[in-house]
Amino acid sequence: MTPALPTNPTAQQTIEPDDFSLPVEALSRLFCSNAIHYSYSFNPRLTEDVTHAAWNVVVNLWRNNRPLLFPTPQLYIYKTKQQQLEEDDPNASLDTVADSTSQGVVVDYCILMPAITWYQGQAPTDEELKAINLDFLSLGYVSSLCAPLLVELKRPVTRSADNILEYIADLGCKIGSAGQQVLLQSQCLFSSAKYADQQWAILVAGAGGWWMCKIVTQQDIEHMFDISEYGDLLKQLKREDIISRETEERKDKKRKGTAKVADPDELFTPAEVLSMKSAMKSCTDYFTNEATLEKDKVHPGYFTQQAREAQAKKRAQSDKARDIRCASRADRKQDRLAACVALETYMQDLGSKRFYSEEEVKWALKLRNGCHNHKPSALGKKVWADAQSVKIPVDDPTEFPWDQVRNRLRSDWTPPMRIASPVSNRYFAVIRKLLTEDPTAPLNLTVT
């Protein structure tokens, strides 16, 4: 499906009014990206995410046929402790290979933007290009290199969710972990001497057909890149991914009726239960004795008439304030309970599905906001906590002006968006506009 560009009048003046996709080229790009994806010599990690092929097309569409933008998968960004080779060093070609002291990250996708400087200001002529005269190759060199766009992708959202909130929770986990990882990758980018001139970068975190984006500047980096911090994050994400995979496999087997061993009903052994009960009894006895001793203490001056009147007045004021608070709390609780009932009813109506639409996700998140801290009984604590971390996707992209888009991208991640939705197309056009600007210059927040 070819998404339409926004119809905002201001947007038509600042965003290129071309189409987002060309059918024939998109098919050929999809074929080539699949060939690269399944080539072991090019992709030795054999990334399992089948949506990489589609994202390859998306990144190429962001490029928008500009010759100095190079979509690059599996790029190694690193910093090294050794001094960089000089231009006249005979071993300068070795500078393209990371040495043993290098520390770096591998990004799923990025866009490279080299800056070409011509010797003595002399560019190759049309006659030289037409004659394929190789002498012109010595007229220019890459003076600087930028990576204005970094993309980190995770596996698609689970297709084994029991209800829509489990689907939303898995979406929040996967796209959130992608955001954490690409943020540290940008830290490595700004710590590398190869990209020292770069001032800002666009970060994209994706999980299947969902994605979110953010702009990060060099000033946002609080400290230099630490490979141990990045390694700890990768270990944590790997553990979470293993648990997620096992959960999905178990649910699939259960649906097919091939589950052999049921989960145990008892969380603790009888000895552990007895030990916990003894500890609870000791704690209860201690606080009971403390309350008795406090009650037996004599407070001087408490039984005078003046003290009694002051105490009665204070108690009346406290009772009145408490009644007001209780009434307000009861109203809020009633509203939240009603929202919880509506959310549970909505979950039951939808049931377990392989796929939930963007409209269903938006409505479930709106009902979730009405519940506040009241957890539906059908959900576990972790699922509810993960579901609460997901922002509501924007219904109408025109609800925020074009001149505020960059400031929003600078302040925080966008809500999750589905590719080809109206709000996704709006940010798609913004990224295209940003990729026409110079990453070595400070980010201009006033451009619409």
PDB file of C-alpha atoms in Angstrom, residues 244-394:
ATOM      1  CA  SER A 244       9.794 -14.468  25.410  1.00  0.00           C
ATOM      2  CA  ARG A 245      10.561 -17.195  22.876  1.00  0.00           C
ATOM      3  CA  GLU A 246       9.952 -19.986  25.399  1.00  0.00           C
ATOM      4  CA  THR A 247       6.661 -18.404  26.476  1.00  0.00           C
ATOM      5  CA  GLU A 248       5.466 -18.147  22.879  1.00  0.00           C
ATOM      6  CA  GLU A 249       6.461 -21.754  22.148  1.00  0.00           C
ATOM      7  CA  ARG A 250       4.680 -23.000  25.278  1.00  0.00           C
ATOM      8  CA  LYS A 251       1.506 -21.104  24.379  1.00  0.00           C
ATOM      9  CA  ASP A 252       1.607 -22.403  20.818  1.00  0.00           C
ATOM     10  CA  LYS A 253       2.001 -25.978  22.053  1.00  0.00           C
ATOM     11  CA  LYS A 254      -0.824 -25.477  24.520  1.00  0.00           C
ATOM     12  CA  ARG A 255      -3.111 -24.224  21.746  1.00  0.00           C
ATOM     13  CA  LYS A 256      -2.245 -27.241  19.632  1.00  0.00           C
ATOM     14  CA  GLY A 257      -2.855 -29.586  22.554  1.00  0.00           C
ATOM     15  CA  THR A 258       0.703 -30.919  22.602  1.00  0.00           C
ATOM     16  CA  ALA A 259       1.742 -29.588  26.005  1.00  0.00           C
ATOM     17  CA  LYS A 260       2.988 -32.560  28.030  1.00  0.00           C
ATOM     18  CA  VAL A 261       3.807 -31.048  31.436  1.00  0.00           C
ATOM     19  CA  ALA A 262       1.510 -28.576  33.162  1.00  0.00           C
ATOM     20  CA  ASP A 263       2.880 -25.817  35.353  1.00  0.00           C
ATOM     21  CA  PRO A 264       2.937 -26.740  39.081  1.00  0.00           C
ATOM     22  CA  ASP A 265       0.175 -25.247  41.221  1.00  0.00           C
ATOM     23  CA  GLU A 266       2.374 -24.803  44.304  1.00  0.00           C
ATOM     24  CA  LEU A 267       4.796 -21.900  44.281  1.00  0.00           C
ATOM     25  CA  PHE A 268       6.430 -22.872  47.607  1.00  0.00           C
ATOM     26  CA  THR A 269       7.085 -26.099  49.470  1.00  0.00           C
ATOM     27  CA  PRO A 270       5.256 -26.753  52.804  1.00  0.00           C
ATOM     28  CA  ALA A 271       8.482 -26.078  54.748  1.00  0.00           C
ATOM     29  CA  GLU A 272       8.880 -22.679  53.055  1.00  0.00           C
ATOM     30  CA  VAL A 273       5.254 -21.799  53.799  1.00  0.00           C
ATOM     31  CA  LEU A 274       5.692 -22.720  57.502  1.00  0.00           C
ATOM     32  CA  SER A 275       8.852 -20.615  57.733  1.00  0.00           C
ATOM     33  CA  MET A 276       7.107 -17.590  56.223  1.00  0.00           C
ATOM     34  CA  LYS A 277       4.119 -17.969  58.564  1.00  0.00           C
ATOM     35  CA  SER A 278       6.436 -18.079  61.599  1.00  0.00           C
ATOM     36  CA  ALA A 279       8.199 -14.922  60.455  1.00  0.00           C
ATOM     37  CA  MET A 280       4.872 -13.146  59.937  1.00  0.00           C
ATOM     38  CA  LYS A 281       3.659 -14.173  63.434  1.00  0.00           C
ATOM     39  CA  SER A 282       6.841 -12.865  65.078  1.00  0.00           C
ATOM     40  CA  CYS A 283       6.511  -9.558  63.246  1.00  0.00           C
ATOM     41  CA  THR A 284       2.821  -9.227  64.231  1.00  0.00           C
ATOM     42  CA  ASP A 285       3.573  -9.936  67.914  1.00  0.00           C
ATOM     43  CA  TYR A 286       6.342  -7.334  67.959  1.00  0.00           C
ATOM     44  CA  PHE A 287       4.174  -4.521  66.599  1.00  0.00           C
ATOM     45  CA  THR A 288       1.272  -5.520  68.875  1.00  0.00           C
ATOM     46  CA  ASN A 289       3.500  -5.172  71.959  1.00  0.00           C
ATOM     47  CA  GLU A 290       4.820  -1.816  70.744  1.00  0.00           C
ATOM     48  CA  ALA A 291       1.264  -0.498  70.293  1.00  0.00           C
ATOM     49  CA  THR A 292       0.300  -1.645  73.816  1.00  0.00           C
ATOM     50  CA  LEU A 293       3.302   0.113  75.388  1.00  0.00           C
ATOM     51  CA  GLU A 294       2.531   3.306  73.473  1.00  0.00           C
ATOM     52  CA  LYS A 295      -1.094   3.237  74.648  1.00  0.00           C
ATOM     53  CA  ASP A 296      -0.078   2.873  78.321  1.00  0.00           C
ATOM     54  CA  LYS A 297       2.114   5.996  78.288  1.00  0.00           C
ATOM     55  CA  VAL A 298       0.755   9.040  80.191  1.00  0.00           C
ATOM     56  CA  HIS A 299       0.760  12.325  78.261  1.00  0.00           C
ATOM     57  CA  PRO A 300       1.061  15.340  80.657  1.00  0.00           C
ATOM     58  CA  GLY A 301      -1.630  17.991  80.282  1.00  0.00           C
ATOM     59  CA  TYR A 302      -3.902  15.853  78.114  1.00  0.00           C
ATOM     60  CA  PHE A 303      -6.766  15.720  80.634  1.00  0.00           C
ATOM     61  CA  THR A 304      -7.137  19.507  81.136  1.00  0.00           C
ATOM     62  CA  GLN A 305     -10.338  21.176  79.826  1.00  0.00           C
ATOM     63  CA  GLN A 306      -8.457  23.430  77.394  1.00  0.00           C
ATOM     64  CA  ALA A 307      -6.530  20.506  75.936  1.00  0.00           C
ATOM     65  CA  ARG A 308      -9.743  18.496  75.514  1.00  0.00           C
ATOM     66  CA  GLU A 309     -11.502  21.328  73.659  1.00  0.00           C
ATOM     67  CA  ALA A 310      -8.517  21.872  71.370  1.00  0.00           C
ATOM     68  CA  GLN A 311      -8.336  18.149  70.706  1.00  0.00           C
ATOM     69  CA  ALA A 312     -12.073  17.963  69.941  1.00  0.00           C
ATOM     70  CA  LYS A 313     -11.849  20.919  67.519  1.00  0.00           C
ATOM     71  CA  LYS A 314      -8.858  19.426  65.783  1.00  0.00           C
ATOM     72  CA  ARG A 315     -10.588  16.059  65.546  1.00  0.00           C
ATOM     73  CA  ALA A 316     -13.703  17.657  64.007  1.00  0.00           C
ATOM     74  CA  GLN A 317     -11.603  19.419  61.369  1.00  0.00           C
ATOM     75  CA  SER A 318      -9.727  16.217  60.611  1.00  0.00           C
ATOM     76  CA  ASP A 319     -12.983  14.264  60.322  1.00  0.00           C
ATOM     77  CA  LYS A 320     -14.430  16.804  57.892  1.00  0.00           C
ATOM     78  CA  ALA A 321     -11.313  16.817  55.730  1.00  0.00           C
ATOM     79  CA  ARG A 322     -11.217  13.027  55.827  1.00  0.00           C
ATOM     80  CA  ASP A 323     -14.850  12.797  54.712  1.00  0.00           C
ATOM     81  CA  ILE A 324     -14.106  15.061  51.739  1.00  0.00           C
ATOM     82  CA  ARG A 325     -11.050  13.022  50.797  1.00  0.00           C
ATOM     83  CA  CYS A 326     -12.938   9.752  51.167  1.00  0.00           C
ATOM     84  CA  ALA A 327     -15.797  10.983  48.983  1.00  0.00           C
ATOM     85  CA  SER A 328     -13.385  12.161  46.288  1.00  0.00           C
ATOM     86  CA  ARG A 329     -11.406   8.927  46.528  1.00  0.00           C
ATOM     87  CA  ALA A 330     -14.587   6.885  46.278  1.00  0.00           C
ATOM     88  CA  ASP A 331     -15.624   8.748  43.125  1.00  0.00           C
ATOM     89  CA  ARG A 332     -12.212   8.216  41.545  1.00  0.00           C
ATOM     90  CA  LYS A 333     -12.193   4.572  42.564  1.00  0.00           C
ATOM     91  CA  GLN A 334     -15.647   4.106  41.089  1.00  0.00           C
ATOM     92  CA  ASP A 335     -14.499   5.635  37.802  1.00  0.00           C
ATOM     93  CA  ARG A 336     -11.367   3.478  37.753  1.00  0.00           C
ATOM     94  CA  LEU A 337     -13.309   0.344  38.569  1.00  0.00           C
ATOM     95  CA  ALA A 338     -15.728   1.168  35.766  1.00  0.00           C
ATOM     96  CA  ALA A 339     -12.766   1.640  33.412  1.00  0.00           C
ATOM     97  CA  CYS A 340     -11.321  -1.705  34.548  1.00  0.00           C
ATOM     98  CA  VAL A 341     -14.649  -3.418  33.889  1.00  0.00           C
ATOM     99  CA  ALA A 342     -14.820  -1.784  30.451  1.00  0.00           C
ATOM    100  CA  LEU A 343     -11.233  -2.860  29.716  1.00  0.00           C
ATOM    101  CA  GLU A 344     -11.878  -6.457  30.786  1.00  0.00           C
ATOM    102  CA  THR A 345     -15.056  -6.535  28.703  1.00  0.00           C
ATOM    103  CA  TYR A 346     -13.154  -5.181  25.706  1.00  0.00           C
ATOM    104  CA  MET A 347     -10.420  -7.789  26.189  1.00  0.00           C
ATOM    105  CA  GLN A 348     -13.016 -10.562  26.315  1.00  0.00           C
ATOM    106  CA  ASP A 349     -14.776  -9.261  23.207  1.00  0.00           C
ATOM    107  CA  LEU A 350     -11.528  -9.234  21.223  1.00  0.00           C
ATOM    108  CA  GLY A 351     -10.282 -12.524  22.634  1.00  0.00           C
ATOM    109  CA  SER A 352      -6.996 -14.122  21.625  1.00  0.00           C
ATOM    110  CA  LYS A 353      -5.841 -13.089  18.162  1.00  0.00           C
ATOM    111  CA  ARG A 354      -2.682 -13.432  16.128  1.00  0.00           C
ATOM    112  CA  PHE A 355      -2.826  -9.791  15.136  1.00  0.00           C
ATOM    113  CA  TYR A 356      -4.420  -6.646  16.587  1.00  0.00           C
ATOM    114  CA  SER A 357      -5.054  -3.533  14.516  1.00  0.00           C
ATOM    115  CA  GLU A 358      -3.723  -0.112  15.416  1.00  0.00           C
ATOM    116  CA  GLU A 359      -7.247   1.117  16.260  1.00  0.00           C
ATOM    117  CA  GLU A 360      -7.737  -1.759  18.724  1.00  0.00           C
ATOM    118  CA  VAL A 361      -4.400  -0.982  20.365  1.00  0.00           C
ATOM    119  CA  LYS A 362      -5.285   2.718  20.699  1.00  0.00           C
ATOM    120  CA  TRP A 363      -8.673   2.011  22.303  1.00  0.00           C
ATOM    121  CA  ALA A 364      -7.228  -0.540  24.737  1.00  0.00           C
ATOM    122  CA  LEU A 365      -4.552   1.960  25.814  1.00  0.00           C
ATOM    123  CA  LYS A 366      -7.186   4.659  26.392  1.00  0.00           C
ATOM    124  CA  LEU A 367      -9.141   2.291  28.638  1.00  0.00           C
ATOM    125  CA  ARG A 368      -5.875   1.393  30.369  1.00  0.00           C
ATOM    126  CA  ASN A 369      -5.256   5.055  31.223  1.00  0.00           C
ATOM    127  CA  GLY A 370      -8.662   5.218  32.904  1.00  0.00           C
ATOM    128  CA  CYS A 371      -7.759   2.312  35.187  1.00  0.00           C
ATOM    129  CA  HIS A 372      -4.674   4.054  36.634  1.00  0.00           C
ATOM    130  CA  ASN A 373      -3.238   1.609  39.214  1.00  0.00           C
ATOM    131  CA  HIS A 374      -6.246  -0.739  39.253  1.00  0.00           C
ATOM    132  CA  LYS A 375      -5.013  -3.890  37.558  1.00  0.00           C
ATOM    133  CA  PRO A 376      -7.500  -6.092  35.703  1.00  0.00           C
ATOM    134  CA  SER A 377      -7.781  -9.472  37.372  1.00  0.00           C
ATOM    135  CA  ALA A 378      -6.939 -11.336  34.163  1.00  0.00           C
ATOM    136  CA  LEU A 379      -3.415  -9.879  33.985  1.00  0.00           C
ATOM    137  CA  GLY A 380      -0.221 -10.597  35.882  1.00  0.00           C
ATOM    138  CA  LYS A 381       1.761  -7.837  37.577  1.00  0.00           C
ATOM    139  CA  LYS A 382       4.616  -7.853  35.034  1.00  0.00           C
ATOM    140  CA  VAL A 383       2.281  -7.797  32.033  1.00  0.00           C
ATOM    141  CA  TRP A 384       0.345  -4.897  33.560  1.00  0.00           C
ATOM    142  CA  ALA A 385       3.569  -2.994  34.327  1.00  0.00           C
ATOM    143  CA  ASP A 386       4.857  -3.511  30.779  1.00  0.00           C
ATOM    144  CA  ALA A 387       1.513  -2.479  29.287  1.00  0.00           C
ATOM    145  CA  GLN A 388       1.514   0.728  31.354  1.00  0.00           C
ATOM    146  CA  SER A 389       4.857   1.791  29.837  1.00  0.00           C
ATOM    147  CA  VAL A 390       3.449   2.014  26.283  1.00  0.00           C
ATOM    148  CA  LYS A 391       2.354   5.425  25.005  1.00  0.00           C
ATOM    149  CA  ILE A 392      -0.885   5.837  23.097  1.00  0.00           C
ATOM    150  CA  PRO A 393      -0.308   6.203  19.332  1.00  0.00           C
ATOM    151  CA  VAL A 394      -1.516   9.534  17.986  1.00  0.00           C
TER     152      VAL A 394
END
